[in-house]
Coordinates of C-alpha atoms in Angstrom, one line a residue:
X1 CA 110.7 88.7 111.9
X2 CA 113.5 89.8 114.1
X3 CA 113.3 92.3 117.0
X4 CA 112.1 96.0 116.4
X5 CA 112.5 98.9 118.4
X6 CA 110.2 101.8 118.9
X7 CA 111.0 105.3 120.3
X8 CA 108.1 108.0 120.8
X9 CA 109.6 111.6 120.7
X10 CA 108.3 114.1 123.1
X11 CA 106.1 115.5 120.4
X12 CA 104.3 112.3 120.1
X13 CA 106.2 111.0 116.5
X14 CA 106.9 107.3 116.9
X15 CA 109.9 105.9 115.2
X16 CA 109.9 102.2 114.5
X17 CA 113.0 100.4 113.2
X18 CA 114.2 96.9 112.3
X19 CA 117.8 95.6 111.5
X20 CA 117.7 92.9 108.9
X21 CA 120.8 90.8 108.6
X22 CA 122.1 89.8 105.0
X23 CA 120.5 92.9 103.5
X24 CA 122.2 95.9 101.6
X25 CA 119.5 98.2 101.4
X26 CA 116.7 99.4 103.8
X27 CA 113.1 100.6 103.2
X28 CA 112.0 103.9 105.0
X29 CA 108.5 105.0 105.2
X30 CA 106.8 108.1 106.7
X31 CA 103.3 107.5 107.5
X32 CA 100.6 109.7 108.5
X33 CA 97.4 108.6 110.1
X34 CA 95.1 110.8 108.0
X35 CA 93.3 109.8 104.7
X36 CA 90.2 110.7 103.0
X37 CA 88.1 109.8 105.9
X38 CA 89.5 112.7 107.8
X39 CA 88.0 115.1 105.2
X40 CA 84.7 117.0 105.3
X41 CA 82.5 116.8 102.1
X42 CA 84.0 120.2 101.0
X43 CA 87.6 119.0 101.6
X44 CA 87.2 115.8 99.6
X45 CA 90.4 114.7 97.7
X46 CA 92.5 116.8 99.8
X47 CA 94.7 114.1 101.5
X48 CA 95.4 112.5 97.9
X49 CA 96.0 116.1 96.2
X50 CA 98.7 116.6 99.1
X51 CA 100.3 113.3 98.5
X52 CA 100.7 114.5 94.7
X53 CA 102.1 118.1 95.8
X54 CA 104.8 116.6 98.0
X55 CA 106.4 115.3 94.8
X56 CA 106.6 118.9 93.0
X57 CA 108.8 121.7 93.8
X58 CA 110.2 122.5 97.3
X59 CA 111.9 125.8 98.4
X60 CA 115.4 124.0 97.7
X61 CA 114.7 121.8 94.5
X62 CA 112.6 121.4 91.3
X63 CA 110.6 118.2 91.0
X64 CA 113.0 117.2 88.3
X65 CA 115.9 117.7 90.7
X66 CA 114.4 115.6 93.4
X67 CA 113.9 112.6 91.0
X68 CA 117.6 113.1 89.6
X69 CA 118.8 112.7 93.1
X70 CA 116.8 109.7 93.9
X71 CA 117.9 108.2 90.6
X72 CA 121.4 109.0 91.2
X73 CA 121.6 107.0 94.2
X74 CA 119.7 104.0 92.6
X75 CA 116.9 104.4 94.9
X76 CA 113.1 104.1 94.7
X77 CA 110.5 106.5 95.9
X78 CA 106.7 106.5 95.9
X79 CA 103.6 107.2 98.0
X80 CA 99.7 106.2 98.5
X81 CA 96.9 107.4 99.9
X82 CA 94.1 105.5 101.5
X83 CA 90.9 106.1 103.6
X84 CA 92.8 106.2 106.8
X85 CA 96.4 107.0 106.1
X86 CA 98.9 108.5 103.5
X87 CA 102.6 107.1 103.2
X88 CA 105.8 108.4 101.5
X89 CA 108.6 105.7 101.3
X90 CA 111.9 105.1 99.6
X91 CA 114.1 102.3 99.4
X92 CA 117.9 102.7 99.0
X93 CA 121.3 100.9 99.6
X94 CA 122.6 101.3 103.1
X95 CA 125.4 103.8 101.9
X96 CA 122.6 106.0 100.3
X97 CA 120.2 105.9 102.9
X98 CA 121.2 109.4 104.3
X99 CA 120.4 111.0 101.1
X100 CA 117.0 108.9 100.7
X101 CA 116.1 110.4 104.0
X102 CA 117.2 114.0 103.3
X103 CA 114.9 113.6 99.9
X104 CA 111.9 112.3 101.9
X105 CA 112.2 114.9 104.6
X106 CA 112.6 117.6 102.1
X107 CA 109.4 116.7 100.3
X108 CA 107.6 116.1 103.7
X109 CA 108.6 119.4 105.5
X110 CA 109.5 121.7 102.5
X111 CA 107.2 121.4 99.6
X112 CA 106.3 124.8 98.1
X113 CA 102.7 124.0 97.1
X114 CA 103.1 126.6 94.4
X115 CA 99.8 127.7 92.7
X116 CA 101.5 126.6 89.1
X117 CA 102.1 123.3 90.3
X118 CA 98.6 123.0 91.9
X119 CA 97.1 123.8 88.6
X120 CA 99.3 121.0 86.9
X121 CA 98.8 118.3 89.4
X122 CA 95.0 118.9 89.6
X123 CA 95.0 118.1 86.0
X124 CA 96.6 114.9 86.6
X125 CA 94.3 113.9 89.4
X126 CA 91.4 114.6 87.0
X127 CA 92.7 112.4 84.5
X128 CA 93.5 109.8 87.5
X129 CA 89.7 110.0 88.3
X130 CA 88.7 109.5 84.6
X131 CA 90.6 106.4 84.4
X132 CA 89.2 105.0 87.5
X133 CA 85.7 105.8 86.2
X134 CA 86.5 104.0 82.9
X135 CA 87.3 100.9 84.8
X136 CA 84.1 99.1 85.9
X137 CA 85.9 96.9 88.4
X138 CA 87.0 99.9 90.3
X139 CA 83.6 101.8 89.8
X140 CA 81.6 99.0 91.1
X141 CA 83.5 99.1 94.4
X142 CA 83.7 102.7 94.8
X143 CA 79.8 103.0 94.3
X144 CA 79.3 100.2 96.9
X145 CA 81.4 102.1 99.5
X146 CA 79.5 105.2 98.8
X147 CA 76.0 103.4 99.1
X148 CA 76.8 101.3 102.4
X149 CA 78.5 104.2 104.2
X150 CA 76.3 107.0 102.9
X151 CA 76.6 109.8 105.5
X152 CA 80.2 108.9 106.3
X153 CA 83.5 110.1 105.1
X154 CA 84.2 106.5 104.0
X155 CA 81.6 106.9 101.5
X156 CA 83.6 109.6 99.5
X157 CA 86.3 108.7 97.0
X158 CA 89.8 109.0 98.0
X159 CA 90.5 110.9 94.9
X160 CA 87.9 113.4 95.3
X161 CA 85.7 115.0 92.9
X162 CA 86.2 117.9 90.4
X163 CA 84.0 120.4 92.3
X164 CA 86.0 120.2 95.3
X165 CA 89.3 119.9 93.8
X166 CA 88.5 123.2 91.6
X167 CA 88.4 125.1 94.9
X168 CA 91.7 124.0 96.4
X169 CA 94.4 126.5 96.0
X170 CA 98.2 126.0 97.0
X171 CA 98.0 127.9 100.3
X172 CA 94.7 126.0 101.2
X173 CA 96.4 122.8 100.7
X174 CA 99.4 123.8 102.6
X175 CA 97.2 124.9 105.6
X176 CA 95.3 121.5 105.5
X177 CA 98.5 119.6 105.6
X178 CA 99.6 121.6 108.5
X179 CA 96.2 121.0 110.4
X180 CA 96.5 117.2 109.8
X181 CA 100.0 116.0 109.6
X182 CA 100.6 116.5 113.2
X183 CA 103.3 114.4 115.3
X184 CA 100.9 112.4 117.1
X185 CA 99.7 111.2 113.7
X186 CA 103.2 110.3 112.4
X187 CA 105.0 107.1 112.4
X188 CA 108.3 106.7 110.8
X189 CA 109.4 103.1 109.9
X190 CA 112.7 101.8 108.9
X191 CA 113.8 98.2 107.9
X192 CA 116.8 96.7 106.4
X193 CA 120.4 97.3 106.8
X194 CA 121.4 100.7 108.4
X195 CA 123.7 102.6 110.6
X196 CA 122.2 103.1 114.0
X197 CA 123.2 106.8 113.6
X198 CA 120.4 107.3 111.1
X199 CA 118.0 106.8 113.9
X200 CA 119.4 109.9 115.7
X201 CA 119.2 111.9 112.3
X202 CA 115.4 110.9 111.9
X203 CA 114.6 111.8 115.5
X204 CA 116.3 115.3 115.1
X205 CA 114.4 116.0 112.0
X206 CA 110.9 114.9 113.4
X207 CA 111.6 116.7 116.7
X208 CA 110.8 119.8 115.1
X209 CA 107.1 119.1 114.5
X210 CA 104.8 121.2 116.8
X211 CA 102.4 119.2 118.8
X212 CA 98.8 119.6 118.4
X213 CA 95.6 117.9 119.0
X214 CA 94.6 114.9 116.7
X215 CA 91.5 115.1 114.7
X216 CA 88.9 112.7 115.7
X217 CA 87.2 110.6 113.1
X218 CA 83.6 110.5 112.4
X219 CA 82.1 107.2 113.2
X220 CA 81.2 105.0 110.4
X221 CA 77.9 102.9 110.2
X222 CA 77.4 100.1 107.6
X223 CA 73.9 100.3 106.2
X224 CA 72.5 97.7 103.2
X225 CA 72.0 99.3 100.1
X226 CA 71.7 98.6 96.4
X227 CA 73.3 100.9 93.7
X228 CA 73.1 100.4 89.9
X229 CA 75.0 102.1 87.1
X230 CA 74.4 101.7 83.6
X231 CA 77.5 101.6 81.6
X232 CA 78.3 100.4 77.9
X233 CA 80.6 97.4 78.9
X234 CA 81.0 93.9 77.4
X235 CA 80.5 92.5 81.0
X236 CA 78.5 93.3 84.2
X237 CA 80.5 93.7 87.1
X238 CA 78.7 93.0 90.4
X239 CA 79.9 93.3 94.0
X240 CA 78.1 92.0 97.3
X241 CA 79.0 93.2 100.7
X242 CA 78.4 92.3 104.1
X243 CA 79.3 94.0 107.3
X244 CA 82.5 92.5 108.8
X245 CA 85.2 92.8 111.3
X246 CA 87.3 96.0 112.1
X247 CA 91.1 96.1 111.4
X248 CA 92.3 95.7 115.0
X249 CA 89.8 92.5 115.2
X250 CA 91.3 89.5 117.2
X251 CA 89.5 87.5 114.6
X252 CA 91.3 88.7 111.7
X253 CA 93.3 85.5 110.9
X254 CA 90.1 83.6 110.9
X255 CA 88.7 86.0 108.5
X256 CA 91.6 85.9 106.1
X257 CA 91.3 81.8 106.1
X258 CA 87.5 82.2 105.4
X259 CA 88.1 84.6 102.5
X260 CA 90.8 82.4 101.1
X261 CA 88.5 79.1 101.1
X262 CA 85.5 80.8 99.9
X263 CA 87.0 82.9 97.1
X264 CA 90.7 83.6 97.5
X265 CA 92.2 81.4 94.6
X266 CA 91.8 78.9 92.1
X267 CA 90.9 76.2 94.6
X268 CA 88.5 78.3 96.3
X269 CA 84.7 77.2 96.5
X270 CA 83.5 80.1 94.4
X271 CA 86.3 79.9 91.7
X272 CA 85.7 76.1 91.3
X273 CA 81.9 76.2 91.1
X274 CA 81.0 79.4 89.5
X275 CA 83.7 79.2 87.0
X276 CA 85.4 75.9 86.4
X277 CA 82.2 73.8 87.0
X278 CA 79.5 76.1 85.6
X279 CA 81.5 78.1 83.3
X280 CA 79.6 81.4 84.2
X281 CA 82.4 83.8 84.6
X282 CA 86.0 84.5 84.2
X283 CA 86.8 86.5 87.4
X284 CA 85.4 86.1 90.8
X285 CA 86.8 86.5 94.2
X286 CA 86.1 87.2 97.8
X287 CA 87.9 89.7 99.8
X288 CA 87.8 91.8 103.2
X289 CA 88.0 95.6 103.6
X290 CA 88.7 96.7 107.1
X291 CA 88.9 100.2 108.8
X292 CA 89.3 101.6 112.2
X293 CA 85.7 100.8 113.5
X294 CA 84.1 98.9 110.7
X295 CA 84.5 96.6 107.8
X296 CA 83.0 94.8 104.9
X297 CA 83.5 91.4 103.4
X298 CA 83.1 91.4 99.6
X299 CA 82.2 89.0 96.6
X300 CA 83.0 90.2 93.2
X301 CA 82.4 88.7 89.7
X302 CA 82.5 90.1 86.1
X303 CA 80.2 88.1 83.6
X304 CA 77.8 88.2 80.8
X305 CA 74.5 89.9 81.3
X306 CA 72.7 86.8 79.9
X307 CA 74.3 84.6 82.8
X308 CA 74.4 87.0 85.7
X309 CA 71.1 85.7 87.0
X310 CA 72.3 82.1 87.1
X311 CA 75.5 83.2 88.5
X312 CA 74.0 85.1 91.6
X313 CA 71.7 82.1 92.2
X314 CA 74.7 79.8 92.4
X315 CA 76.6 82.4 94.4
X316 CA 74.0 82.4 97.0
X317 CA 73.9 78.5 96.9
X318 CA 77.7 78.3 97.6
X319 CA 77.6 80.8 100.4
X320 CA 74.8 79.1 102.0
X321 CA 76.4 75.6 101.9
X322 CA 79.5 77.2 103.1
X323 CA 77.8 78.8 106.0
X324 CA 75.6 75.8 107.0
X325 CA 78.1 72.9 106.6
X326 CA 81.5 74.7 107.2
X327 CA 84.5 74.0 105.7
X328 CA 86.6 70.6 105.4
X329 CA 89.8 69.9 107.1
X330 CA 91.5 69.6 103.7
X331 CA 90.2 73.2 102.7
X332 CA 91.3 74.5 106.1
X333 CA 95.0 73.1 106.0
X334 CA 95.2 74.2 102.3
X335 CA 94.4 77.9 103.3
X336 CA 96.5 77.9 106.3
X337 CA 99.6 76.7 104.2
X338 CA 98.7 79.6 101.7
X339 CA 98.8 82.2 104.4
X340 CA 101.8 80.8 106.2
X341 CA 103.7 80.8 102.8
X342 CA 102.5 84.2 101.9
X343 CA 103.7 85.7 105.4
X344 CA 107.1 83.9 105.0
X345 CA 107.6 84.8 101.4
X346 CA 106.6 88.4 101.9
X347 CA 108.7 89.1 104.9
X348 CA 111.6 88.4 102.9
X349 CA 111.6 91.8 101.5
X350 CA 112.5 94.9 103.7
X351 CA 109.8 96.9 102.3
X352 CA 107.2 94.4 103.7
X353 CA 109.0 94.6 107.0
X354 CA 108.6 98.3 107.1
X355 CA 104.8 98.1 106.0
X356 CA 104.4 95.5 108.9
X357 CA 105.8 97.6 111.5
X358 CA 103.9 100.8 110.6
X359 CA 100.5 99.2 109.7
X360 CA 100.1 97.2 112.9
X361 CA 101.0 100.3 115.1
X362 CA 98.3 102.3 112.9
X363 CA 95.9 99.6 113.5
X364 CA 96.6 98.9 117.1
X365 CA 97.5 95.6 116.5
X366 CA 100.6 94.0 118.1
X367 CA 103.8 93.7 115.9
X368 CA 104.2 89.9 115.9
X369 CA 107.0 87.9 114.6
X370 CA 106.7 85.4 111.8
X371 CA 106.5 82.6 114.2
X372 CA 103.7 84.3 116.0
X373 CA 101.6 84.8 113.1
X374 CA 101.9 81.3 111.9
X375 CA 100.9 80.1 115.4
X376 CA 97.9 82.4 115.1
X377 CA 97.0 80.7 111.8
X378 CA 97.6 77.2 113.3
X379 CA 95.3 77.9 116.3
X380 CA 92.3 78.4 113.9
X381 CA 89.8 75.5 113.7
X382 CA 87.0 74.5 111.4
X383 CA 84.6 75.7 113.8
X384 CA 86.2 79.0 114.1
X385 CA 85.9 79.5 110.3
X386 CA 81.9 78.3 110.3
X387 CA 81.1 80.6 113.3
X388 CA 82.4 83.6 111.3
X389 CA 80.6 82.6 108.2
X390 CA 77.4 82.4 110.3
X391 CA 78.1 85.8 111.7
X392 CA 79.3 87.5 108.5
X393 CA 76.7 86.4 106.0
X394 CA 73.5 87.9 107.2
X395 CA 71.6 88.4 103.9
X396 CA 69.3 91.0 105.2
X397 CA 72.6 93.1 105.9
X398 CA 73.9 92.7 102.3
X399 CA 74.8 95.5 100.0
X400 CA 74.8 95.3 96.3
X401 CA 76.6 97.2 93.3
X402 CA 76.2 96.5 89.6
X403 CA 78.0 98.3 86.7
X404 CA 77.2 97.6 83.2
X405 CA 74.1 96.5 81.2
X406 CA 72.3 96.3 84.7
X407 CA 68.7 94.9 85.2
X408 CA 66.2 96.5 87.5
X409 CA 66.7 97.1 91.3
X410 CA 63.5 94.9 91.8
X411 CA 65.1 92.1 89.6
X412 CA 68.3 92.0 91.5
X413 CA 66.5 92.2 94.9
X414 CA 64.3 89.1 93.9
X415 CA 67.4 87.0 92.8
X416 CA 69.2 87.9 95.9
X417 CA 66.3 87.3 98.3
X418 CA 66.6 91.0 99.6

């Protein structure tokens, strides 16, 4: 990764940019440090609803005209909402970047929030909610978060729920946006090939935002919990959680290698033992989920009801050996090379550079070069991984979620030694 520049406007908006030689396009993202976690219970789903509404009519253009303008320059535009941020981004050729910026800014600053659009998009979001509820792999994860973070906004789904969504009007959504899309929460990130004059244009457009006090997040505390959901599925979907590191932890590179060795690919411990050697499942993996002040380490599998008891016992044994005995040098070297390759190949795309710039600023972590990231991986030892495993896998703090033809809570607690 080459040098980047960061400018902070007087109102607090931060502009990040990185010129990339050899590229003919650029990726531009408007990031807002607000997501579902900033909502109260009665506001659940607002951030995601607003993301949808910014793709509808503005005072200047219809939604169809906006789509046609982007297609006319061969560009791409999209958005996403997470628990802690919302992002609107575009990718376009260098010569068309001013038009892509104009489209993004029109959406960002000038969305109409017309009531007819609200009614239409609410139906789309309710269909999206139904789609996720029909997918047991999504449902098992959502229910686990709701259980272990009960009492915190992190427990609520990003998409919201029908009762809260049905109360949201166009004016209410517009007011919510104005009270949360504050300049101190906004990052504009640009990476690729661009004329430097575009940075002046970005600064001029975002200087108009009036400063205001940022909303403080309610602290989230992880609690061990069990949640079961009966659903007519061919497989049972199971997920285990343990409290883990937060997004800005200096140990995040160690956690990534731990995750890779334990359940990150076909050579991982869980995949080899539970699937390849025992044939107990088709899908199994480990992953981390990090937030500003908390995090979870997750183990997931989907399998037949008749084999889940055997599989859970085997998973516990794999984790026990991993924690007690640590990892081999060969495992560590393999995971390290996978991570390094992922970094280098990922940063060959300007969209990845744009994401890298913004996410690190949002998380409060340094924006490292590829060489610095690789050095961070190279510095990790077998003892580092073992220490993190011993800190992470506290079975008294385990959360558990199951969706499918589930057993009783007592049976799962016995199997898992809870």
